[in-house]
mmCIF file of C-alpha atoms in Angstrom:
data_model
loop_
_atom_site.group_PDB
_atom_site.id
_atom_site.type_symbol
_atom_site.label_atom_id
_atom_site.label_comp_id
_atom_site.label_asym_id
_atom_site.label_seq_id
_atom_site.Cartn_x
_atom_site.Cartn_y
_atom_site.Cartn_z
ATOM 1 C CA MET A 20 -0.070 -0.269 -0.314
ATOM 2 C CA SER A 21 0.914 3.886 -0.469
ATOM 3 C CA PRO A 22 2.180 6.469 2.354
ATOM 4 C CA ILE A 23 -0.852 7.787 2.017
ATOM 5 C CA THR A 24 -3.606 5.272 2.464
ATOM 6 C CA VAL A 25 -1.312 2.893 5.215
ATOM 7 C CA CYS A 26 -2.104 6.332 6.953
ATOM 8 C CA LEU A 27 -5.503 7.054 5.606
ATOM 9 C CA ILE A 28 -6.314 3.864 7.656
ATOM 10 C CA ALA A 29 -3.865 5.250 10.526
ATOM 11 C CA PHE A 30 -6.067 8.069 10.725
ATOM 12 C CA LEU A 31 -9.201 5.994 10.658
ATOM 13 C CA PHE A 32 -8.757 3.765 13.054
ATOM 14 C CA ILE A 33 -6.957 7.331 15.293
ATOM 15 C CA PHE A 34 -9.862 9.384 15.215
ATOM 16 C CA SER A 35 -12.286 5.963 15.639
ATOM 17 C CA ALA A 36 -10.966 5.218 18.931
ATOM 18 C CA ALA A 37 -11.676 9.374 20.150
ATOM 19 C CA VAL A 38 -15.390 8.996 18.986
ATOM 20 C CA ALA A 39 -15.299 5.621 20.174
ATOM 21 C CA GLY A 40 -14.503 6.716 23.655
ATOM 22 C CA MET A 41 -17.388 9.356 23.997
ATOM 23 C CA VAL A 42 -19.565 7.026 22.492
ATOM 24 C CA ILE A 43 -18.566 4.396 25.080
ATOM 25 C CA LYS A 44 -18.939 7.732 28.335
ATOM 26 C CA GLU A 45 -22.241 7.754 27.760
ATOM 27 C CA ARG A 46 -22.586 4.489 28.335
ATOM 28 C CA LEU A 47 -20.745 3.901 31.340
ATOM 29 C CA PRO A 48 -21.537 4.315 35.209
ATOM 30 C CA GLU A 49 -21.304 7.526 36.945
ATOM 31 C CA HIS A 50 -18.881 6.075 39.291
ATOM 32 C CA LEU A 51 -16.602 5.122 36.602
ATOM 33 C CA LEU A 52 -15.746 7.934 35.239
ATOM 34 C CA SER A 53 -14.811 9.363 39.316
ATOM 35 C CA ASP A 54 -12.440 11.848 39.677
ATOM 36 C CA GLU A 55 -10.303 9.535 41.173
ATOM 37 C CA SER A 56 -11.006 7.596 37.612
ATOM 38 C CA GLN A 57 -9.869 10.167 35.889
ATOM 39 C CA ALA A 58 -6.872 10.643 37.805
ATOM 40 C CA ILE A 59 -5.735 7.298 36.684
ATOM 41 C CA ILE A 60 -7.257 7.461 33.250
ATOM 42 C CA LYS A 61 -5.305 10.367 32.605
ATOM 43 C CA ALA A 62 -1.594 9.041 34.767
ATOM 44 C CA ALA A 63 -1.950 6.027 31.839
ATOM 45 C CA ARG A 64 -2.243 9.059 29.254
ATOM 46 C CA SER A 65 0.677 10.638 30.067
ATOM 47 C CA VAL A 66 3.213 7.116 29.688
ATOM 48 C CA VAL A 67 1.639 6.248 26.731
ATOM 49 C CA VAL A 68 2.004 9.731 25.712
ATOM 50 C CA GLY A 69 5.344 10.053 26.483
ATOM 51 C CA LEU A 70 6.576 6.154 24.890
ATOM 52 C CA ALA A 71 4.721 7.228 21.046
ATOM 53 C CA ALA A 72 6.271 10.848 21.653
ATOM 54 C CA LEU A 73 9.081 9.774 21.684
ATOM 55 C CA THR A 74 9.355 6.533 19.959
ATOM 56 C CA LEU A 75 7.528 8.796 16.542
ATOM 57 C CA GLY A 76 10.337 11.700 16.979
ATOM 58 C CA LEU A 77 13.436 8.983 16.974
ATOM 59 C CA LEU A 78 11.291 7.661 13.686
ATOM 60 C CA ILE A 79 10.704 10.644 12.059
ATOM 61 C CA ALA A 80 14.501 11.983 13.233
ATOM 62 C CA THR A 81 16.049 8.304 10.994
ATOM 63 C CA ALA A 82 13.931 8.310 8.515
ATOM 64 C CA LYS A 83 15.646 12.157 7.201
ATOM 65 C CA SER A 84 18.680 10.632 8.358
ATOM 66 C CA SER A 85 18.335 7.864 6.011
ATOM 67 C CA PHE A 86 16.750 10.382 2.943
ATOM 68 C CA ASP A 87 19.709 12.612 3.551
ATOM 69 C CA ALA A 88 22.384 9.416 3.345
ATOM 70 C CA LYS A 89 20.531 8.053 0.456
ATOM 71 C CA GLU A 90 20.917 11.464 -1.469
ATOM 72 C CA THR A 91 24.597 11.867 -0.098
ATOM 73 C CA GLU A 92 25.077 9.141 -2.232
ATOM 74 C CA LEU A 93 23.203 9.898 -5.067
ATOM 75 C CA LYS A 94 25.527 12.640 -5.363
ATOM 76 C CA ASP A 95 28.676 10.937 -4.423
ATOM 77 C CA SER A 96 27.907 8.312 -7.679
ATOM 78 C CA ALA A 97 26.748 11.716 -9.894
ATOM 79 C CA ALA A 98 30.749 13.102 -8.963
ATOM 80 C CA LYS A 99 33.001 10.107 -9.969
ATOM 81 C CA MET A 100 30.956 9.547 -13.510
ATOM 82 C CA ILE A 101 32.053 12.956 -13.632
ATOM 83 C CA ALA A 102 35.819 11.891 -12.833
ATOM 84 C CA LEU A 103 35.724 7.912 -15.080
ATOM 85 C CA ASN A 104 34.817 10.412 -18.317
ATOM 86 C CA ARG A 105 37.094 13.103 -17.720
ATOM 87 C CA LEU A 106 40.174 10.600 -16.240
ATOM 88 C CA LEU A 107 38.084 8.081 -19.884
ATOM 89 C CA GLY A 108 38.626 11.037 -21.246
ATOM 90 C CA LYS A 109 42.764 11.998 -20.969
ATOM 91 C CA TYR A 110 43.094 7.427 -22.071
ATOM 92 C CA GLY A 111 43.091 8.722 -25.398
ATOM 93 C CA PRO A 112 40.852 6.909 -28.652
ATOM 94 C CA ASP A 113 40.864 3.720 -26.930
ATOM 95 C CA SER A 114 38.083 4.794 -24.032
ATOM 96 C CA ALA A 115 35.568 5.660 -26.291
ATOM 97 C CA LYS A 116 33.367 2.030 -25.962
ATOM 98 C CA ALA A 117 34.209 2.319 -21.699
ATOM 99 C CA ARG A 118 33.036 6.430 -22.147
ATOM 100 C CA THR A 119 29.815 4.992 -23.918
ATOM 101 C CA ALA A 120 28.832 2.856 -21.756
ATOM 102 C CA LEU A 121 29.145 5.330 -18.936
ATOM 103 C CA ARG A 122 27.265 7.441 -20.721
ATOM 104 C CA GLN A 123 24.381 4.891 -21.193
ATOM 105 C CA VAL A 124 25.158 4.184 -17.228
ATOM 106 C CA ALA A 125 23.999 7.200 -16.305
ATOM 107 C CA GLN A 126 21.288 7.238 -19.117
ATOM 108 C CA SER A 127 19.377 4.230 -17.749
ATOM 109 C CA GLY A 128 20.334 5.103 -14.082
ATOM 110 C CA ILE A 129 17.515 8.145 -14.874
ATOM 111 C CA GLY A 130 14.436 5.614 -16.124
ATOM 112 C CA VAL A 131 15.514 3.839 -13.442
ATOM 113 C CA ILE A 132 15.561 6.574 -10.038
ATOM 114 C CA GLU A 133 11.738 8.001 -12.904
ATOM 115 C CA LYS A 134 9.999 4.062 -13.206
ATOM 116 C CA ILE A 135 10.663 3.510 -9.466
ATOM 117 C CA GLY A 136 9.441 6.915 -9.352
ATOM 118 C CA ARG A 137 5.647 6.068 -10.870
ATOM 119 C CA GLU A 138 5.550 2.049 -10.013
ATOM 120 C CA GLY A 139 7.901 1.800 -7.390
ATOM 121 C CA MET A 140 10.874 -1.306 -7.366
ATOM 122 C CA ASN A 141 10.471 -4.445 -8.850
ATOM 123 C CA HIS A 142 13.415 -6.830 -10.250
ATOM 124 C CA GLU A 143 13.041 -6.340 -13.252
ATOM 125 C CA VAL A 144 14.550 -2.228 -12.660
ATOM 126 C CA ALA A 145 17.170 -3.646 -10.416
ATOM 127 C CA GLY A 146 18.698 -5.156 -13.912
ATOM 128 C CA GLY A 147 23.302 -4.725 -13.618
ATOM 129 C CA GLU A 148 23.689 -5.321 -17.090
ATOM 130 C CA GLY A 149 25.056 -1.716 -17.665
ATOM 131 C CA ILE A 150 27.727 -1.724 -15.107
ATOM 132 C CA ASP A 151 28.872 -5.413 -15.981
ATOM 133 C CA ARG A 152 29.370 -3.675 -19.266
ATOM 134 C CA LEU A 153 31.050 -0.325 -18.107
ATOM 135 C CA LEU A 154 32.914 -2.824 -15.871
ATOM 136 C CA THR A 155 34.260 -5.310 -19.522
ATOM 137 C CA GLU A 156 35.309 -2.538 -21.256
ATOM 138 C CA LEU A 157 37.300 -1.435 -18.561
ATOM 139 C CA MET A 158 38.808 -4.554 -18.435
ATOM 140 C CA GLU A 159 39.685 -4.135 -21.880
ATOM 141 C CA LEU A 160 41.989 -0.458 -21.685
ATOM 142 C CA PRO A 161 45.273 -1.877 -23.503
ATOM 143 C CA GLU A 162 47.772 -0.760 -20.789
ATOM 144 C CA ARG A 163 50.662 1.122 -24.013
ATOM 145 C CA ASN A 164 52.527 3.060 -20.867
ATOM 146 C CA PRO A 165 53.074 3.797 -17.512
ATOM 147 C CA GLY A 166 50.086 6.911 -18.434
ATOM 148 C CA GLN A 167 47.678 4.257 -19.232
ATOM 149 C CA ALA A 168 47.979 1.365 -17.200
ATOM 150 C CA TRP A 169 47.518 4.225 -13.958
ATOM 151 C CA ILE A 170 44.546 5.375 -15.387
ATOM 152 C CA LYS A 171 42.605 2.113 -16.350
ATOM 153 C CA THR A 172 43.639 1.529 -12.399
ATOM 154 C CA SER A 173 42.346 4.191 -10.945
ATOM 155 C CA ALA A 174 39.464 3.746 -13.670
ATOM 156 C CA LEU A 175 38.111 0.515 -12.383
ATOM 157 C CA SER A 176 38.689 1.190 -8.357
ATOM 158 C CA LEU A 177 35.987 4.258 -9.603
ATOM 159 C CA GLY A 178 33.632 1.654 -11.792
ATOM 160 C CA ASN A 179 33.564 -0.657 -8.718
ATOM 161 C CA ASP A 180 32.415 2.187 -6.816
ATOM 162 C CA ILE A 181 29.371 3.269 -8.850
ATOM 163 C CA SER A 182 28.262 -0.099 -8.754
ATOM 164 C CA ILE A 183 28.441 -0.334 -5.305
ATOM 165 C CA SER A 184 26.767 2.977 -4.589
ATOM 166 C CA ARG A 185 24.588 1.926 -7.354
ATOM 167 C CA TRP A 186 23.037 -1.164 -5.768
ATOM 168 C CA LYS A 187 22.915 1.267 -2.187
ATOM 169 C CA ILE A 188 20.565 2.811 -3.953
ATOM 170 C CA TYR A 189 18.148 0.270 -5.704
ATOM 171 C CA GLN A 190 18.664 -1.565 -1.490
ATOM 172 C CA GLY A 191 17.988 2.356 -0.142
ATOM 173 C CA SER A 192 14.198 2.009 -2.912
ATOM 174 C CA SER A 193 12.085 -0.299 -0.957
ATOM 175 C CA SER A 194 10.855 0.639 2.961
ATOM 176 C CA THR A 195 12.214 -0.146 5.642
ATOM 177 C CA VAL A 196 10.167 0.419 8.514
ATOM 178 C CA SER A 197 8.581 -2.787 9.612
ATOM 179 C CA PRO A 198 4.160 -2.996 9.168
ATOM 180 C CA LEU A 199 4.140 -4.520 13.215
ATOM 181 C CA PHE A 200 6.483 -1.927 14.353
ATOM 182 C CA LEU A 201 3.686 1.379 12.491
ATOM 183 C CA SER A 202 0.831 -0.874 13.935
ATOM 184 C CA VAL A 203 2.641 -1.183 17.292
ATOM 185 C CA LEU A 204 2.583 2.691 16.960
ATOM 186 C CA VAL A 205 -0.889 2.974 15.828
ATOM 187 C CA PHE A 206 -2.584 1.191 18.170
ATOM 188 C CA TRP A 207 -0.319 3.665 20.785
ATOM 189 C CA LEU A 208 -2.552 6.841 19.595
ATOM 190 C CA MET A 209 -5.337 5.059 19.356
ATOM 191 C CA THR A 210 -5.126 4.650 23.151
ATOM 192 C CA ILE A 211 -4.291 7.775 24.057
ATOM 193 C CA PHE A 212 -7.486 9.061 21.973
ATOM 194 C CA PHE A 213 -9.650 6.882 23.305
ATOM 195 C CA SER A 214 -8.750 8.313 26.268
ATOM 196 C CA LEU A 215 -9.357 11.350 25.541
ATOM 197 C CA GLY A 216 -12.323 10.587 24.687
ATOM 198 C CA LEU A 217 -13.609 9.369 27.812
ATOM 199 C CA ILE A 218 -12.874 12.663 29.662
ATOM 200 C CA ALA A 219 -13.859 14.847 26.914
ATOM 201 C CA PRO A 220 -16.673 16.675 26.688
ATOM 202 C CA ILE A 221 -19.189 16.130 23.581
ATOM 203 C CA ASN A 222 -19.461 19.128 22.016
ATOM 204 C CA ALA A 223 -18.882 20.790 18.411
ATOM 205 C CA SER A 224 -15.029 22.709 19.104
ATOM 206 C CA VAL A 225 -13.599 19.045 21.351
ATOM 207 C CA ILE A 226 -14.475 16.755 18.041
ATOM 208 C CA CYS A 227 -12.471 19.540 16.348
ATOM 209 C CA ALA A 228 -9.870 19.742 18.230
ATOM 210 C CA LEU A 229 -9.727 15.741 18.505
ATOM 211 C CA PHE A 230 -9.730 15.617 14.532
ATOM 212 C CA THR A 231 -6.929 18.074 14.572
ATOM 213 C CA ALA A 232 -4.692 16.593 16.370
ATOM 214 C CA ALA A 233 -5.210 12.920 15.012
ATOM 215 C CA LEU A 234 -4.787 14.236 11.433
ATOM 216 C CA SER A 235 -1.216 16.203 12.511
ATOM 217 C CA MET A 236 -0.125 12.131 14.451
ATOM 218 C CA THR A 237 -1.600 10.865 10.874
ATOM 219 C CA GLY A 238 0.410 13.613 9.392
ATOM 220 C CA ALA A 239 3.798 12.905 10.704
ATOM 221 C CA ILE A 240 3.092 9.408 10.768
ATOM 222 C CA LEU A 241 3.362 9.989 6.351
ATOM 223 C CA LEU A 242 6.363 12.432 6.666
ATOM 224 C CA THR A 243 8.500 9.312 7.639
ATOM 225 C CA LEU A 244 7.118 6.729 5.448
ATOM 226 C CA GLU A 245 7.667 8.971 1.947
ATOM 227 C CA MET A 246 11.604 9.706 3.480
ATOM 228 C CA ASP A 247 12.044 6.239 4.125
ATOM 229 C CA GLN A 248 10.874 5.811 0.288
ATOM 230 C CA PRO A 249 13.073 8.392 -1.114
ATOM 231 C CA TYR A 250 12.684 7.461 -5.570
ATOM 232 C CA GLY A 251 8.951 7.453 -4.679
ATOM 233 C CA GLY A 252 5.554 9.619 -3.572
ATOM 234 C CA MET A 253 5.645 13.333 -2.378
ATOM 235 C CA ILE A 254 9.067 13.925 -0.892
ATOM 236 C CA GLN A 255 12.160 11.483 -3.235
ATOM 237 C CA MET A 256 14.642 12.560 -4.705
ATOM 238 C CA SER A 257 15.631 14.467 -8.085
ATOM 239 C CA PRO A 258 17.949 12.624 -10.461
ATOM 240 C CA GLU A 259 19.065 15.946 -11.373
ATOM 241 C CA PRO A 260 22.619 14.718 -10.427
ATOM 242 C CA LEU A 261 22.518 12.041 -12.691
ATOM 243 C CA LYS A 262 21.682 14.588 -15.343
ATOM 244 C CA MET A 263 24.194 17.160 -14.620
ATOM 245 C CA ALA A 264 26.681 14.875 -14.623
ATOM 246 C CA LEU A 265 25.643 12.922 -17.738
ATOM 247 C CA LYS A 266 25.509 17.244 -19.286
ATOM 248 C CA GLN A 267 29.094 16.330 -18.908
ATOM 249 C CA PHE A 268 29.663 13.723 -20.649
ATOM 250 C CA ARG A 269 29.098 15.925 -23.995
#
């Protein structure tokens, strides 16, 4: 399911818990909602609020750090492609096939990122024929003098780094948020809103406040899920670094 669908379901569960609390409150005997009972309910809610707030905050911070790391990885890969292209340019005419393979790798990377953004990750998208062809062309470069030998060694090192970065990018395309973890977090939020409904007066302003609070909580979850899938959705990484690298090849 898409992050928006997941968050819509989470919102319905969370807000419904608050409404359920209000409905049940009207049917409970008064002694079950005495001042002492409400004090215990508030104390229990405070424990869950602290736990949920800490967990959600850490989840957002982790997703942001992961997003930044993946963005850095993409930029680093593009920079290495530019460096490799310039090395091959100094190598001479014999590097023409390798430069063509490198250009195709950049073009393929742009297409793959855009396709993942539209359709999501799949095994067909993660094919590695282009990078394999590039490495093969680099290994077949002749070494006619010490300068070409040094360039070939450096080019192979850069090509291997690009290959590793490429697989890191694909591995980062899928979500790392556990469905079980997300379900537990939603349950905690449902508990909080149910307890609020038990002690809240029933009027339009309270319902609007609970609605807004539930929407805010699901918004935080949406933000986390979107950053956890940086190549698709509303918050997604741009293939612009690869496009800039491709312009340098001309």
